[in-house]
Amino acid sequence: MKLAASEAFKKLKLKHYQQAKVTTTKFYQTKPFFSMPEQVEKESGVLAPKRVNQVDLFKRYTYEVLPALEQSVELDLLEKVFQKVDPVVRESITQAYIRKQVEQLAQQPDPTSIKDLEDNTKSNMPREKAKLFLQNWLDLNPIQIGKWIPLNYELFKKTFKFLSPGDFQKNLIELSKNFSLMMTDEGFKTIDYVDSSKRIPQIFNYKKLSKDNFRKEGYFIIMFNVLKGDFNDELKKHRNNELFQRIFATSVNFDALLTVILNHWELVQQLRTPEQRKEFFKSLVDQLLEKIDKQQPNASMPELLFSTVKSLQFKDFTLDLTQYVNNPFPVPKTLIENRFGEQYYGYSSNLLFYGDHGAGKSGVLMQAIMYAQQTGWIVAVVPSGYNWTSLKYEAKRHPKTGLYMQPKAAQEWLEQFKEANQEHLKTFQVDLSLYGKFNLSGVHDNDPDPCPNLYDERRQYHFKDFEKFITKEERDFEEAQDQIMSARITLKIPKPQYLQEIIDYGISNAHYATNAVYEVMEQLYNTEKYKVLVAVDGINWFYRPSQLPSFRYESDKDLRGHVPPYHMSLPRLFMHFDGHKIKNGTKITASSIYKLFQHDFQPKHVLLPQKYGIKLNGAPLDMFRSFCEYGIQTGMWKCDEFSQTTIEQFWMETQGNYFEAIKCMKVHWRDI
């Protein structure tokens, strides 16, 4: 039996080796896939090889060469195994291999039918716009995911007069001559998040709110948004406390405290009326101030803050914060399931989207912006953080505060903001109790020094040591500039009635444009009448050194002679994750790795918990099919027909990345 099995295997191996050698040799002797121009052919005397169809060549390789090569590899592996097993096992392996070859031969398609294979897999995808475009997209419904929102170019120009987030103007709109957005799963959830961030104080008087249901998802969100405004009102009274403001500059500690409070019915009962809420948060802030000022902690994260404060006392109830150190965001489980899954805490005052270039971050931002803009919200958009930190705009230094102002950028922002929100600005009445508190560079009267004279222990120098190297001429120039820049917009508009008056003056007077932007945002953050959405694309550029050079930062090893964005007026206003300070609205942001090769941005890089951001990875296969169909219908992709296997291969090669897909569509290389 041993001899028979060995001889049979050797014969089988020799047969397949010869077959593989002959098949491979014939294939690689095929004439190459090119043609020679007739003129060159005549002059050289060399006959041009005939042009071979690339598809036929690939079919031959698939059905002739690959099977032969696979058989050779299998036989090599089997031969090695043969030397290590007993004769009975060898015979079983030989018989099993022969049976496998017989089965493959029986299943092999007829070579004459191979040429018709493409016709059998033609796509039957619909071409009717009614099946691709939504009609009433403002009525949110999960079945809208994967469909396209029909908008118009005039609306785009109105909302984004100078620039839009991402590459929409450059790619989708210019190629398709159409402005539409595909409703993605993340976009749908983001719109739902924005829509649910409205302030409804009446919730605490709702009769059905009880101990049994106060932890339900809907009640939790509404109560959170109400308390957000009341808590922030109390924090503003301590705006000059530098340590306190640093702890609550971003919404991480703020959101964690509110979430823990809403987990206790004993505390929720104390928040029924505005007077009760005011008294409650005054007590909360006073206790925090007392415990934080004593210990001076580095409480940038809830875990550190809770470990420092330990407990808070509210009448007869003691809130033990130490039990939440390992779980500072105890939101209802349904929130995590219905929102963005385990990668996100479930609910907070901000959203941050990050991911690769072309993953759809700006697309999600655009969906939320357009939804808010068409449902009565005031929308304040920063379309590109990169532009504000590059050398695109001229910058002027304010001698007193040390901040760098970009008047032209401020004017453009005001003009675009006005164009997008015209119907609201004429009736938006200015709260004069908030007005006039900012100087020309945007520093509030109660704010700490924006450029403190910090000491660097590593390099043993103070930040303002650069003043030793300023010449007398430069000092004289700064003193003259200080007199010019000591003015405020209140000198020109003492008592504006409507917000548009401030905007119009800032647009027409570059000197006061930055001051006007700060006054406008202060009104937006504190209004209860209007719903406000703040959207920032490329926020990570505010956490990198700008391209603006200055000798004042040469001593800082990380800055290397470049101004940091937190010392630039406009980036400083929008760089914080401070959606908790918006009384009736929210803030959504997105990172941008524009011009950054192989850069991997993470929320932790800007001192945010990892679960504070949502990572996008491009389009799933089903949505990618819809994206390709849209490209064909709008003429963005010059492709008449395509097969389902082509779409799947296209998706695999691009990994669902929108930027890579559009790049391929531009050159029309995939039209089979």
XYZ file of C-alpha atoms in Angstrom:
672
model
C 0.000 0.000 0.000
C 2.892 2.338 0.844
C 4.548 1.830 -2.576
C 1.283 2.184 -4.500
C 0.341 5.458 -2.754
C 3.812 6.917 -3.231
C 3.977 6.025 -6.936
C 0.450 7.371 -7.576
C 1.278 10.622 -5.848
C 4.520 11.069 -7.814
C 2.692 10.556 -11.126
C -0.039 13.006 -10.111
C 2.536 15.591 -9.002
C 4.562 15.276 -12.223
C 1.397 15.694 -14.315
C 0.337 18.893 -12.510
C 3.838 20.380 -12.533
C 4.024 19.944 -16.290
C 0.523 21.384 -16.745
C 1.341 24.425 -14.597
C 4.623 25.029 -16.433
C 3.010 24.830 -19.884
C 0.021 27.028 -18.900
C 2.186 29.715 -17.266
C 4.671 29.766 -20.135
C 1.905 30.189 -22.709
C 0.319 33.028 -20.742
C 3.515 35.016 -20.307
C 4.347 34.569 -23.985
C 1.144 36.458 -24.840
C 1.851 39.676 -26.716
C 1.848 42.765 -24.472
C -1.099 45.109 -24.069
C -0.109 48.060 -26.231
C -0.112 49.222 -29.849
C 2.576 50.997 -31.868
C 1.699 54.054 -33.977
C 1.660 53.334 -37.713
C 4.272 56.030 -38.470
C 6.791 54.536 -36.012
C 5.989 51.073 -37.369
C 6.900 52.091 -40.916
C 10.067 54.012 -39.999
C 11.467 51.299 -37.741
C 10.473 48.365 -39.890
C 9.192 46.611 -36.766
C 5.712 45.197 -36.908
C 3.602 46.300 -33.944
C 2.113 43.511 -31.824
C -1.623 43.190 -31.911
C -3.560 44.857 -29.082
C -4.758 42.265 -26.555
C -7.983 42.935 -24.639
C -7.154 43.451 -20.972
C -10.381 41.851 -19.738
C -9.781 38.699 -21.824
C -6.226 38.560 -20.518
C -7.439 38.715 -16.912
C -10.050 35.994 -17.547
C -7.421 33.696 -19.002
C -5.157 34.322 -16.036
C -7.994 33.590 -13.604
C -9.279 30.399 -15.243
C -6.040 28.923 -16.596
C -2.932 30.090 -14.782
C -4.086 30.533 -11.170
C -5.641 27.017 -10.818
C -2.444 25.437 -12.176
C -0.266 27.441 -9.784
C -2.539 26.601 -6.837
C -2.301 22.897 -7.624
C 1.503 23.091 -7.676
C 1.593 24.813 -4.287
C -0.809 22.257 -2.792
C 1.317 19.368 -4.073
C 4.452 20.878 -2.532
C 2.714 21.112 0.843
C 1.362 17.559 0.564
C 4.804 16.168 -0.276
C 6.237 17.626 2.939
C 3.385 16.084 4.940
C 3.885 12.697 3.200
C 7.293 12.221 4.809
C 5.861 12.577 8.346
C 2.739 10.345 8.336
C 2.102 6.589 8.294
C 1.089 4.719 5.088
C -2.615 4.566 5.943
C -2.839 8.335 6.316
C -0.881 8.813 3.078
C -3.361 6.728 1.142
C -6.293 8.679 2.656
C -4.657 12.018 1.709
C -4.036 10.817 -1.846
C -7.611 9.647 -2.330
C -9.021 12.871 -0.794
C -6.905 15.024 -3.096
C -8.004 13.055 -6.186
C -11.671 13.424 -5.162
C -11.179 17.180 -4.717
C -9.694 17.490 -8.230
C -12.606 15.561 -9.712
C -15.138 17.825 -7.945
C -13.370 20.989 -9.146
C -13.308 19.647 -12.700
C -17.045 18.979 -12.551
C -17.750 22.496 -11.266
C -15.470 24.254 -13.769
C -17.510 26.441 -16.174
C -17.570 25.855 -19.879
C -14.862 28.094 -21.469
C -17.366 29.228 -24.072
C -19.597 30.692 -21.339
C -16.841 32.743 -19.705
C -17.190 35.594 -22.174
C -20.834 36.020 -21.150
C -20.010 36.211 -17.426
C -19.997 40.028 -17.339
C -23.437 40.257 -18.941
C -24.870 37.993 -16.231
C -23.749 40.313 -13.441
C -24.961 43.614 -14.866
C -26.337 45.940 -12.234
C -30.056 46.450 -12.064
C -29.673 49.504 -9.818
C -32.472 52.016 -10.343
C -31.827 55.175 -12.302
C -34.992 57.033 -11.238
C -34.243 60.038 -9.042
C -37.358 59.404 -6.961
C -35.674 56.317 -5.519
C -32.417 58.098 -4.781
C -33.464 61.555 -3.561
C -35.552 62.358 -0.483
C -38.664 64.492 -0.618
C -39.350 65.605 2.978
C -35.954 65.099 4.557
C -36.652 67.404 7.502
C -39.038 64.756 8.903
C -36.349 62.559 10.412
C -36.761 58.852 9.709
C -34.129 56.058 9.800
C -35.221 54.842 6.348
C -33.661 58.053 4.963
C -30.156 56.719 5.625
C -28.332 56.161 2.355
C -30.629 58.494 0.400
C -29.715 61.965 -0.883
C -30.987 65.311 0.419
C -31.940 67.520 -2.565
C -30.754 71.073 -1.927
C -29.899 73.843 -4.368
C -26.791 75.797 -5.245
C -28.362 79.139 -4.269
C -28.835 77.838 -0.716
C -25.198 76.723 -0.679
C -23.957 80.151 -1.783
C -26.173 81.823 0.822
C -24.916 79.659 3.691
C -21.254 79.564 2.624
C -20.463 82.799 0.834
C -16.667 82.448 0.991
C -15.871 78.867 2.030
C -17.590 75.643 3.090
C -16.363 72.816 5.331
C -14.329 70.147 3.560
C -14.001 69.809 -0.217
C -17.676 70.153 -1.181
C -17.177 73.216 -3.366
C -14.120 71.771 -5.076
C -15.389 68.238 -5.609
C -19.086 67.412 -5.334
C -20.580 70.730 -6.447
C -18.189 71.630 -9.248
C -18.228 68.105 -10.676
C -21.950 67.361 -10.412
C -23.234 70.960 -10.825
C -25.579 70.068 -8.000
C -25.748 70.564 -4.232
C -26.991 67.459 -2.460
C -25.950 65.624 0.684
C -26.137 61.903 1.369
C -27.858 61.079 4.671
C -25.398 58.860 6.537
C -25.980 56.939 9.745
C -23.696 59.301 11.675
C -25.349 62.304 10.030
C -28.814 61.115 11.028
C -27.724 60.644 14.645
C -25.979 64.018 14.668
C -29.091 65.781 13.403
C -31.094 64.018 16.106
C -28.501 65.164 18.661
C -28.700 68.791 17.457
C -32.495 68.717 17.433
C -32.602 67.398 21.009
C -30.273 70.086 22.419
C -33.070 72.660 22.738
C -33.768 74.206 26.136
C -37.234 73.378 27.550
C -37.376 74.558 31.210
C -40.994 73.366 31.614
C -39.803 69.751 31.870
C -39.346 70.005 35.646
C -43.029 70.876 36.063
C -44.125 67.997 33.861
C -46.615 65.918 35.868
C -45.427 62.587 34.462
C -41.831 63.163 35.613
C -41.385 60.815 38.576
C -38.902 58.659 40.428
C -39.762 55.737 38.156
C -39.084 57.430 34.816
C -36.684 60.364 35.404
C -33.787 58.196 34.186
C -35.372 57.584 30.800
C -33.494 58.815 27.751
C -35.904 61.575 26.702
C -36.286 63.128 30.153
C -32.536 62.924 30.814
C -31.635 64.892 27.651
C -34.185 67.664 28.250
C -33.239 68.074 31.923
C -29.547 68.109 30.993
C -30.051 70.983 28.550
C -32.057 73.000 31.087
C -29.503 72.571 33.879
C -26.691 73.407 31.470
C -27.919 76.999 31.222
C -28.533 77.424 34.963
C -25.157 75.943 35.933
C -23.337 78.137 33.427
C -25.089 81.294 34.677
C -23.554 80.700 38.089
C -20.103 79.928 36.664
C -20.016 83.272 34.827
C -19.974 85.115 38.163
C -16.470 83.672 38.717
C -15.089 84.497 35.287
C -12.008 86.132 36.798
C -10.993 82.978 38.705
C -8.238 81.586 36.456
C -8.076 78.101 38.004
C -11.848 77.727 38.043
C -12.169 78.844 34.442
C -9.450 76.409 33.373
C -11.267 73.498 34.986
C -14.511 74.366 33.197
C -13.042 75.767 29.962
C -14.102 72.588 28.173
C -17.300 70.747 28.919
C -15.773 67.499 30.253
C -15.967 68.274 34.000
C -19.138 70.300 33.492
C -20.972 67.454 31.736
C -19.751 64.854 34.223
C -21.113 66.814 37.204
C -24.508 67.326 35.565
C -24.755 63.664 34.577
C -24.023 62.532 38.138
C -26.594 64.994 39.557
C -29.277 63.689 37.182
C -28.711 60.173 38.499
C -30.285 61.041 41.867
C -33.996 61.677 42.252
C -33.322 63.373 45.606
C -31.437 66.113 43.718
C -33.798 66.319 40.738
C -36.633 67.124 43.164
C -34.679 70.201 44.318
C -34.581 71.625 40.762
C -38.262 72.134 39.996
C -38.370 75.949 39.814
C -35.879 78.551 38.501
C -35.387 79.834 42.060
C -34.563 76.333 43.335
C -32.109 75.762 40.496
C -30.413 79.095 41.157
C -29.998 78.286 44.853
C -28.830 74.738 44.071
C -26.078 75.753 41.648
C -24.925 78.607 43.872
C -24.376 76.052 46.607
C -22.635 73.709 44.153
C -20.239 76.373 42.837
C -19.440 77.693 46.344
C -18.501 74.197 47.540
C -16.382 73.578 44.449
C -14.565 76.888 44.903
C -13.826 76.189 48.526
C -12.397 72.711 47.920
C -10.533 73.546 44.711
C -8.921 76.745 45.992
C -7.577 74.923 49.036
C -5.939 72.047 47.132
C -5.102 73.741 43.792
C -5.517 70.480 41.846
C -4.758 69.708 38.225
C -8.379 68.639 37.718
C -8.518 68.622 33.923
C -10.491 65.358 33.884
C -13.576 64.268 35.904
C -11.661 61.451 37.568
C -9.229 63.975 39.085
C -11.949 66.464 39.976
C -14.105 63.848 41.726
C -11.098 62.496 43.643
C -10.301 66.025 44.850
C -13.797 67.230 45.770
C -14.942 63.803 47.085
C -18.423 64.857 48.208
C -21.012 67.643 47.959
C -23.785 68.467 50.418
C -27.271 69.573 49.269
C -29.627 70.074 52.211
C -30.073 66.602 53.717
C -28.503 64.717 50.802
C -24.775 63.981 50.477
C -23.526 63.336 46.959
C -20.549 60.962 47.069
C -18.453 61.681 43.956
C -15.802 59.047 44.674
C -18.160 56.261 43.573
C -18.196 57.826 40.078
C -14.418 58.078 39.638
C -14.369 55.011 37.394
C -17.626 55.925 35.648
C -17.936 59.735 35.484
C -20.672 59.666 32.802
C -23.476 57.375 34.064
C -25.923 58.174 31.256
C -28.941 55.943 30.477
C -27.867 52.816 28.583
C -30.376 53.459 25.816
C -28.552 56.713 25.022
C -25.360 54.821 24.280
C -27.216 52.249 22.191
C -29.288 54.772 20.214
C -26.554 57.326 19.618
C -23.051 56.351 18.544
C -22.485 53.121 20.440
C -19.711 52.290 22.883
C -17.209 54.669 21.274
C -19.136 57.654 22.720
C -20.294 58.485 26.248
C -23.873 58.779 25.048
C -24.591 62.460 25.591
C -22.580 65.632 26.206
C -22.443 69.316 25.289
C -20.135 68.747 22.308
C -19.530 66.383 19.426
C -16.110 65.850 17.848
C -15.710 63.865 14.623
C -12.311 62.577 13.597
C -10.864 60.120 11.104
C -8.862 59.896 7.877
C -8.999 62.489 5.124
C -12.153 61.753 3.119
C -13.847 59.686 5.840
C -16.928 61.954 5.838
C -16.274 64.281 8.816
C -17.127 67.477 6.969
C -20.092 65.722 5.363
C -21.644 65.007 8.761
C -20.992 68.621 9.752
C -22.713 69.829 6.570
C -25.796 67.662 7.201
C -26.217 69.109 10.697
C -25.585 72.686 9.491
C -28.106 72.483 6.648
C -30.723 70.840 8.890
C -30.319 73.564 11.540
C -30.307 76.330 8.936
C -33.570 75.097 7.402
C -35.363 74.524 10.710
C -34.980 77.982 12.208
C -31.622 77.775 13.982
C -28.928 80.445 13.956
C -25.795 78.824 12.563
C -22.269 80.103 13.299
C -19.743 78.217 11.169
C -15.954 78.219 11.017
C -15.383 76.421 7.693
C -11.604 75.993 8.021
C -9.433 76.171 11.120
C -6.401 75.806 8.872
C -7.051 79.113 7.076
C -7.035 81.061 10.329
C -3.688 79.590 11.417
C -1.974 79.928 8.022
C -0.529 83.036 6.419
C -3.666 83.687 4.381
C -4.665 86.699 6.505
C -2.555 89.602 7.706
C -2.247 89.741 11.506
C -1.821 92.699 13.861
C -0.667 92.409 17.453
C -2.652 94.160 20.170
C 0.083 95.770 22.332
C -1.843 95.644 25.605
C -3.218 92.080 25.518
C -0.558 90.493 23.281
C -3.175 88.832 21.053
C -2.875 88.780 17.274
C -5.918 90.023 15.371
C -6.878 89.156 11.773
C -9.281 91.946 10.695
C -9.853 90.634 7.164
C -10.727 87.143 8.446
C -13.112 88.673 11.001
C -14.823 90.701 8.282
C -15.289 87.631 6.073
C -16.722 85.644 8.978
C -19.208 88.417 9.818
C -20.259 88.725 6.185
C -20.817 84.982 5.792
C -22.651 84.793 9.128
C -24.932 87.653 8.098
C -25.736 86.074 4.734
C -26.634 82.727 6.316
C -28.847 84.143 9.117
C -30.453 87.275 7.652
C -34.012 86.390 8.661
C -33.057 86.220 12.386
C -30.594 89.081 12.734
C -33.095 91.844 12.013
C -35.235 90.767 14.970
C -32.468 89.568 17.337
C -32.502 92.150 20.114
C -29.188 92.894 21.806
C -28.932 92.219 25.545
C -27.248 95.448 26.664
C -26.265 93.913 30.021
C -23.831 91.700 28.069
C -22.762 94.284 25.517
C -19.571 96.350 25.645
C -17.520 94.088 27.906
C -14.902 93.136 25.248
C -11.942 95.190 24.082
C -10.716 95.446 20.505
C -8.845 92.095 20.597
C -11.732 90.220 22.226
C -10.653 90.081 25.874
C -13.505 90.381 28.372
C -13.172 92.852 31.253
C -13.439 89.999 33.776
C -11.127 87.572 31.951
C -7.663 86.740 33.326
C -4.588 87.915 31.398
C -4.724 86.092 28.026
C -0.887 86.067 27.750
C 0.399 85.589 31.313
C 4.097 85.853 32.117
C 4.567 82.132 32.746
C 7.867 80.625 33.870
C 9.383 77.696 31.976
C 11.308 75.603 34.509
C 12.845 73.411 31.830
C 14.426 76.314 29.933
C 14.492 78.740 32.893
C 12.906 81.789 31.352
C 9.755 83.869 31.658
C 7.503 84.286 28.639
C 7.780 88.082 28.652
C 11.577 88.081 28.752
C 11.349 89.026 25.080
C 10.645 92.600 26.223
C 14.363 92.965 26.985
C 15.101 92.847 23.275
C 12.536 95.423 22.132
C 14.158 98.629 20.879
C 13.106 102.160 21.807
C 11.618 102.712 18.352
C 9.506 99.595 18.747
C 8.318 100.697 22.183
C 7.304 104.083 20.827
C 5.418 102.411 18.000
C 3.575 100.090 20.434
C 2.583 103.034 22.636
C 1.125 104.812 19.625
C -0.698 101.648 18.591
C -2.002 101.171 22.123
C -3.794 104.515 21.948
C -5.377 103.546 18.633
C -6.358 100.082 19.843
C -7.779 101.155 23.179
C -11.052 102.021 21.424
C -14.068 99.720 21.525
C -17.042 99.227 19.267
C -19.222 100.716 22.034
C -17.726 104.116 21.215
C -19.234 103.874 17.740
C -22.454 102.019 18.605
C -23.305 102.795 22.258
C -26.716 101.110 22.385
C -27.466 98.862 19.401
C -31.021 97.595 19.275
C -30.539 94.641 16.941
C -27.596 92.299 16.388
C -27.359 93.218 12.719
C -26.216 96.723 13.644
C -23.063 95.321 15.286
C -22.430 92.993 12.331
C -22.846 95.707 9.714
C -20.434 98.020 11.510
C -17.835 95.261 11.830
C -18.123 94.471 8.110
C -17.632 98.091 7.076
C -14.862 98.837 9.631
C -12.015 96.311 9.733
C -10.539 97.980 12.824
C -13.562 96.876 14.895
C -14.287 93.567 13.119
C -12.692 91.305 15.757
C -14.460 93.172 18.544
C -17.751 92.742 16.666
C -17.256 88.963 16.309
C -16.790 88.603 20.093
C -19.850 90.728 20.850
C -21.963 88.666 18.431
C -20.860 85.329 19.907
C -21.506 86.571 23.463
C -25.100 87.347 22.489
C -25.533 83.970 20.755
C -24.179 81.982 23.689
C -26.619 83.601 26.115
C -29.856 83.814 24.149
C -32.845 81.703 25.175
C -35.146 82.873 22.404
C -33.091 81.539 19.464
C -31.612 78.098 18.953
C -27.886 78.291 18.187
C -25.559 75.819 16.489
C -21.811 76.488 16.444
C -19.869 74.321 13.964
C -16.079 74.294 13.555
C -14.249 72.302 10.883
C -10.523 71.696 11.356
C -10.528 72.466 15.077
C -7.335 70.451 15.572
C -5.403 73.217 13.743
C -6.101 75.436 16.761
C -3.942 73.069 18.843
C -0.861 73.254 16.591
C 1.596 76.160 16.194
C 0.356 78.579 13.562
C 2.408 79.603 10.519
C 2.584 83.198 11.788
C 6.213 83.973 12.793
C 7.206 86.020 15.856
C 10.531 86.337 17.702
C 8.567 86.409 20.985
C 8.161 82.621 20.806
C 11.715 81.621 19.840
C 12.504 80.475 23.375
C 9.662 77.936 23.352
C 10.999 74.656 22.006
C 7.543 73.492 20.852
C 6.586 76.723 19.089
C 9.967 77.544 17.510
C 9.191 81.138 16.729
C 5.543 80.731 15.694
C 2.484 82.252 17.364
C 0.251 79.675 19.099
C -3.450 79.860 18.110
C -4.465 80.541 21.723
C -2.673 83.887 21.323
C -4.681 84.699 18.177
C -8.057 86.378 18.690
C -10.261 84.389 16.302
C -8.909 80.859 16.982
C -8.985 81.640 20.715
C -12.728 82.312 20.507
C -13.641 79.038 18.777
C -10.953 76.593 19.927
C -12.568 75.390 23.165
C -15.049 72.524 23.402
C -17.428 74.844 25.193
C -20.865 73.782 23.989
C -21.909 73.755 27.655
C -21.753 77.567 27.600
C -24.385 77.815 24.852
C -27.630 78.299 26.757
C -29.975 77.150 23.974
C -28.011 75.056 21.521
C -24.864 73.022 21.061
C -21.465 72.848 19.380
C -20.194 70.275 16.887
C -16.636 70.080 15.609
C -14.530 68.029 13.225
C -10.820 67.486 12.785
C -9.023 67.981 9.501
C -5.756 66.422 8.385
C -5.558 68.637 5.330
C -1.903 68.806 4.170
C -0.821 66.467 6.983
C 0.619 63.257 5.548
C -0.312 60.057 7.423
C -1.436 62.055 10.463
C -3.527 60.240 13.054
C -5.554 62.695 15.154
C -7.134 61.452 18.401
C -9.295 63.334 20.973
C -6.647 62.690 23.621
C -4.250 64.876 21.608
C -6.359 67.900 22.627
C -6.920 66.672 26.207
C -10.369 65.208 25.618
C -11.432 61.746 26.788
C -11.327 59.221 23.944
C -15.091 58.659 24.239
C -15.777 62.342 23.596
C -15.290 61.896 19.874
C -16.748 59.742 17.117
C -14.359 58.177 14.629
C -15.560 57.949 11.030
C -14.224 55.275 8.694
C -15.857 56.087 5.362
C -19.013 54.689 3.774
C -20.292 51.147 4.355
C -20.878 49.126 1.167
C -24.616 49.868 0.904
C -24.077 53.628 1.223
C -21.148 53.439 -1.156
C -23.475 51.977 -3.793
C -25.750 54.979 -3.318
C -22.756 57.310 -3.634
C -21.729 55.712 -6.946
C -25.308 55.857 -8.222
C -25.449 59.560 -7.387
C -22.230 60.102 -9.293
C -23.750 58.529 -12.409
C -27.096 60.325 -12.181
C -25.495 63.757 -11.790
C -22.787 63.187 -14.392
C -20.000 63.367 -11.823
C -18.907 59.870 -12.894
C -18.923 59.347 -16.664
C -19.980 55.727 -16.452
C -22.918 54.204 -18.332
C -23.133 50.759 -16.797
C -21.367 48.901 -14.035
C -21.631 45.501 -12.404
C -22.220 44.726 -8.747
C -18.818 43.054 -8.561
C -17.248 46.265 -9.881
C -18.866 48.320 -7.107
C -17.678 45.845 -4.477
C -14.160 45.921 -5.868
C -14.282 49.732 -6.060
C -15.389 49.883 -2.412
C -12.655 47.462 -1.375
C -9.962 49.505 -3.132
C -11.121 52.827 -1.655
C -12.277 51.372 1.695
C -15.386 53.523 1.349
C -13.290 56.703 1.470
C -15.211 59.491 -0.288
C -12.118 61.445 -1.264
C -10.461 58.420 -2.888
C -13.688 57.524 -4.702
C -14.117 61.033 -6.126
C -10.468 61.070 -7.161
C -11.070 57.895 -9.195
C -14.345 59.217 -10.625
C -12.596 62.328 -11.911
C -10.337 60.313 -14.222
C -13.126 57.856 -15.175
C -10.794 54.902 -14.850
C -13.516 52.582 -13.577
C -16.252 52.390 -16.233
C -17.053 48.698 -16.619
